[in-house]
């Protein structure tokens, strides 16, 4: 059973992360940093697919490792996108910093959420 306080804390952290990404996009009149939201949607897909399909077929360690590779590639790409945009002078460096801080908060939130869901005894704050 998931503790309601843990779920509220995860929702609060997620909203803070998304607020930082939106602020990074809006404050400097460039919407390019907002494209990291696509990475937030795509990051859990390979791991969820591996957990659902590869574990039911047997060993699946190669497929699981490939799913983790894809997941980490997407995470690194979401950090690289604002850095490359800032280096190319498409966005301001302040926007890059806000987006990177939002990335850290959102990915920490995703990690806590999946640890909370996978734990047997529930997540306690």
PDB file of C-alpha atoms in Angstrom:
ATOM      1  CA  UNK A   1       0.000   0.000   0.000  1.00  0.00           C
ATOM      2  CA  UNK A   2       1.341   3.390  -0.991  1.00  0.00           C
ATOM      3  CA  UNK A   3       1.438   5.992   1.761  1.00  0.00           C
ATOM      4  CA  UNK A   4      -0.624   9.056   0.817  1.00  0.00           C
ATOM      5  CA  UNK A   5       1.991  11.438   2.260  1.00  0.00           C
ATOM      6  CA  UNK A   6       4.634   9.920  -0.013  1.00  0.00           C
ATOM      7  CA  UNK A   7       2.372  10.293  -3.011  1.00  0.00           C
ATOM      8  CA  UNK A   8       1.667  13.931  -2.159  1.00  0.00           C
ATOM      9  CA  UNK A   9       5.406  14.585  -1.727  1.00  0.00           C
ATOM     10  CA  UNK A  10       6.124  13.040  -5.136  1.00  0.00           C
ATOM     11  CA  UNK A  11       3.390  15.157  -6.745  1.00  0.00           C
ATOM     12  CA  UNK A  12       4.782  18.288  -5.086  1.00  0.00           C
ATOM     13  CA  UNK A  13       8.322  17.542  -6.290  1.00  0.00           C
ATOM     14  CA  UNK A  14       7.075  16.868  -9.806  1.00  0.00           C
ATOM     15  CA  UNK A  15       5.239  20.165  -9.894  1.00  0.00           C
ATOM     16  CA  UNK A  16       8.361  22.019  -8.705  1.00  0.00           C
ATOM     17  CA  UNK A  17      10.438  20.386 -11.456  1.00  0.00           C
ATOM     18  CA  UNK A  18       7.924  21.216 -14.160  1.00  0.00           C
ATOM     19  CA  UNK A  19       7.675  24.784 -12.834  1.00  0.00           C
ATOM     20  CA  UNK A  20      11.435  25.181 -13.217  1.00  0.00           C
ATOM     21  CA  UNK A  21      11.306  23.889 -16.804  1.00  0.00           C
ATOM     22  CA  UNK A  22       8.390  26.172 -17.666  1.00  0.00           C
ATOM     23  CA  UNK A  23      10.158  29.148 -16.068  1.00  0.00           C
ATOM     24  CA  UNK A  24      13.274  28.365 -18.074  1.00  0.00           C
ATOM     25  CA  UNK A  25      11.183  28.472 -21.209  1.00  0.00           C
ATOM     26  CA  UNK A  26       8.968  31.458 -20.481  1.00  0.00           C
ATOM     27  CA  UNK A  27      11.274  33.946 -18.766  1.00  0.00           C
ATOM     28  CA  UNK A  28      13.638  34.284 -21.702  1.00  0.00           C
ATOM     29  CA  UNK A  29      11.043  34.143 -24.528  1.00  0.00           C
ATOM     30  CA  UNK A  30      12.373  30.927 -26.053  1.00  0.00           C
ATOM     31  CA  UNK A  31      10.346  27.740 -25.923  1.00  0.00           C
ATOM     32  CA  UNK A  32      13.162  25.401 -26.987  1.00  0.00           C
ATOM     33  CA  UNK A  33      13.964  24.142 -23.448  1.00  0.00           C
ATOM     34  CA  UNK A  34      10.392  22.910 -23.114  1.00  0.00           C
ATOM     35  CA  UNK A  35      11.237  20.046 -25.485  1.00  0.00           C
ATOM     36  CA  UNK A  36      12.802  18.176 -22.545  1.00  0.00           C
ATOM     37  CA  UNK A  37       9.231  17.289 -21.547  1.00  0.00           C
ATOM     38  CA  UNK A  38       9.250  14.805 -24.450  1.00  0.00           C
ATOM     39  CA  UNK A  39      12.154  13.070 -22.737  1.00  0.00           C
ATOM     40  CA  UNK A  40      10.178  12.939 -19.476  1.00  0.00           C
ATOM     41  CA  UNK A  41       7.455  11.061 -21.338  1.00  0.00           C
ATOM     42  CA  UNK A  42       9.842   8.702 -23.155  1.00  0.00           C
ATOM     43  CA  UNK A  43      12.220   7.835 -20.283  1.00  0.00           C
ATOM     44  CA  UNK A  44      10.074   5.225 -18.454  1.00  0.00           C
ATOM     45  CA  UNK A  45       8.963   3.474 -21.674  1.00  0.00           C
ATOM     46  CA  UNK A  46      11.978   1.146 -22.299  1.00  0.00           C
ATOM     47  CA  UNK A  47      12.195   0.033 -18.681  1.00  0.00           C
ATOM     48  CA  UNK A  48       8.443  -0.525 -18.395  1.00  0.00           C
ATOM     49  CA  UNK A  49       8.485  -2.505 -21.647  1.00  0.00           C
ATOM     50  CA  UNK A  50      11.376  -4.626 -20.387  1.00  0.00           C
ATOM     51  CA  UNK A  51       9.694  -5.293 -17.048  1.00  0.00           C
ATOM     52  CA  UNK A  52       6.433  -6.275 -18.673  1.00  0.00           C
ATOM     53  CA  UNK A  53       7.540  -8.343 -21.657  1.00  0.00           C
ATOM     54  CA  UNK A  54      11.037  -9.624 -21.018  1.00  0.00           C
ATOM     55  CA  UNK A  55      10.425 -10.961 -17.506  1.00  0.00           C
ATOM     56  CA  UNK A  56       7.466 -13.022 -18.721  1.00  0.00           C
ATOM     57  CA  UNK A  57       9.574 -14.693 -21.431  1.00  0.00           C
ATOM     58  CA  UNK A  58      12.309 -15.949 -19.149  1.00  0.00           C
ATOM     59  CA  UNK A  59      15.802 -14.684 -18.372  1.00  0.00           C
ATOM     60  CA  UNK A  60      15.846 -11.551 -20.523  1.00  0.00           C
ATOM     61  CA  UNK A  61      19.029 -10.035 -19.074  1.00  0.00           C
ATOM     62  CA  UNK A  62      20.255  -8.796 -22.459  1.00  0.00           C
ATOM     63  CA  UNK A  63      16.936  -7.123 -23.176  1.00  0.00           C
ATOM     64  CA  UNK A  64      16.819  -5.604 -19.706  1.00  0.00           C
ATOM     65  CA  UNK A  65      20.319  -4.209 -20.097  1.00  0.00           C
ATOM     66  CA  UNK A  66      19.406  -2.768 -23.493  1.00  0.00           C
ATOM     67  CA  UNK A  67      16.311  -1.130 -21.974  1.00  0.00           C
ATOM     68  CA  UNK A  68      18.469   0.410 -19.251  1.00  0.00           C
ATOM     69  CA  UNK A  69      20.885   1.620 -21.931  1.00  0.00           C
ATOM     70  CA  UNK A  70      18.022   3.296 -23.812  1.00  0.00           C
ATOM     71  CA  UNK A  71      16.689   4.825 -20.600  1.00  0.00           C
ATOM     72  CA  UNK A  72      20.060   6.273 -19.637  1.00  0.00           C
ATOM     73  CA  UNK A  73      20.592   7.531 -23.195  1.00  0.00           C
ATOM     74  CA  UNK A  74      17.320   9.427 -22.990  1.00  0.00           C
ATOM     75  CA  UNK A  75      18.241  10.886 -19.597  1.00  0.00           C
ATOM     76  CA  UNK A  76      21.639  12.041 -20.843  1.00  0.00           C
ATOM     77  CA  UNK A  77      20.006  13.506 -23.955  1.00  0.00           C
ATOM     78  CA  UNK A  78      17.575  15.506 -21.842  1.00  0.00           C
ATOM     79  CA  UNK A  79      20.510  17.044 -19.989  1.00  0.00           C
ATOM     80  CA  UNK A  80      22.473  17.592 -23.197  1.00  0.00           C
ATOM     81  CA  UNK A  81      19.687  19.379 -25.096  1.00  0.00           C
ATOM     82  CA  UNK A  82      19.650  22.597 -23.019  1.00  0.00           C
ATOM     83  CA  UNK A  83      23.456  22.618 -22.822  1.00  0.00           C
ATOM     84  CA  UNK A  84      23.792  22.368 -26.604  1.00  0.00           C
ATOM     85  CA  UNK A  85      21.091  24.995 -27.138  1.00  0.00           C
ATOM     86  CA  UNK A  86      22.842  27.331 -24.717  1.00  0.00           C
ATOM     87  CA  UNK A  87      26.222  26.724 -26.335  1.00  0.00           C
ATOM     88  CA  UNK A  88      24.759  27.488 -29.766  1.00  0.00           C
ATOM     89  CA  UNK A  89      23.318  30.745 -28.348  1.00  0.00           C
ATOM     90  CA  UNK A  90      19.755  29.677 -29.133  1.00  0.00           C
ATOM     91  CA  UNK A  91      18.725  30.075 -25.479  1.00  0.00           C
ATOM     92  CA  UNK A  92      20.188  32.073 -22.600  1.00  0.00           C
ATOM     93  CA  UNK A  93      22.451  30.340 -20.110  1.00  0.00           C
ATOM     94  CA  UNK A  94      20.001  31.231 -17.317  1.00  0.00           C
ATOM     95  CA  UNK A  95      17.330  29.297 -19.169  1.00  0.00           C
ATOM     96  CA  UNK A  96      19.740  26.382 -19.471  1.00  0.00           C
ATOM     97  CA  UNK A  97      20.383  26.407 -15.717  1.00  0.00           C
ATOM     98  CA  UNK A  98      16.680  26.514 -14.872  1.00  0.00           C
ATOM     99  CA  UNK A  99      16.016  23.636 -17.256  1.00  0.00           C
ATOM    100  CA  UNK A 100      18.887  21.570 -15.834  1.00  0.00           C
ATOM    101  CA  UNK A 101      17.627  22.153 -12.281  1.00  0.00           C
ATOM    102  CA  UNK A 102      14.161  21.106 -13.419  1.00  0.00           C
ATOM    103  CA  UNK A 103      15.664  17.965 -14.970  1.00  0.00           C
ATOM    104  CA  UNK A 104      17.346  17.018 -11.704  1.00  0.00           C
ATOM    105  CA  UNK A 105      14.140  17.497  -9.717  1.00  0.00           C
ATOM    106  CA  UNK A 106      11.929  15.648 -12.219  1.00  0.00           C
ATOM    107  CA  UNK A 107      14.277  12.673 -12.523  1.00  0.00           C
ATOM    108  CA  UNK A 108      14.676  12.483  -8.743  1.00  0.00           C
ATOM    109  CA  UNK A 109      10.884  12.490  -8.536  1.00  0.00           C
ATOM    110  CA  UNK A 110      10.616   9.683 -11.096  1.00  0.00           C
ATOM    111  CA  UNK A 111      13.211   7.651  -9.181  1.00  0.00           C
ATOM    112  CA  UNK A 112      11.393   8.120  -5.872  1.00  0.00           C
ATOM    113  CA  UNK A 113       8.060   7.261  -7.494  1.00  0.00           C
ATOM    114  CA  UNK A 114       9.318   4.008  -9.018  1.00  0.00           C
ATOM    115  CA  UNK A 115      11.076   3.037  -5.781  1.00  0.00           C
ATOM    116  CA  UNK A 116       7.853   3.780  -3.916  1.00  0.00           C
ATOM    117  CA  UNK A 117       5.772   1.656  -6.279  1.00  0.00           C
ATOM    118  CA  UNK A 118       8.239  -1.256  -6.336  1.00  0.00           C
ATOM    119  CA  UNK A 119       8.689  -1.482  -2.568  1.00  0.00           C
ATOM    120  CA  UNK A 120       6.700  -4.197  -0.826  1.00  0.00           C
ATOM    121  CA  UNK A 121       6.111  -2.422   2.465  1.00  0.00           C
ATOM    122  CA  UNK A 122       5.245   0.982   1.012  1.00  0.00           C
ATOM    123  CA  UNK A 123       7.156   4.213   0.985  1.00  0.00           C
ATOM    124  CA  UNK A 124       7.554   6.016   4.282  1.00  0.00           C
ATOM    125  CA  UNK A 125       8.673   9.620   4.694  1.00  0.00           C
TER     126      UNK A 125
END
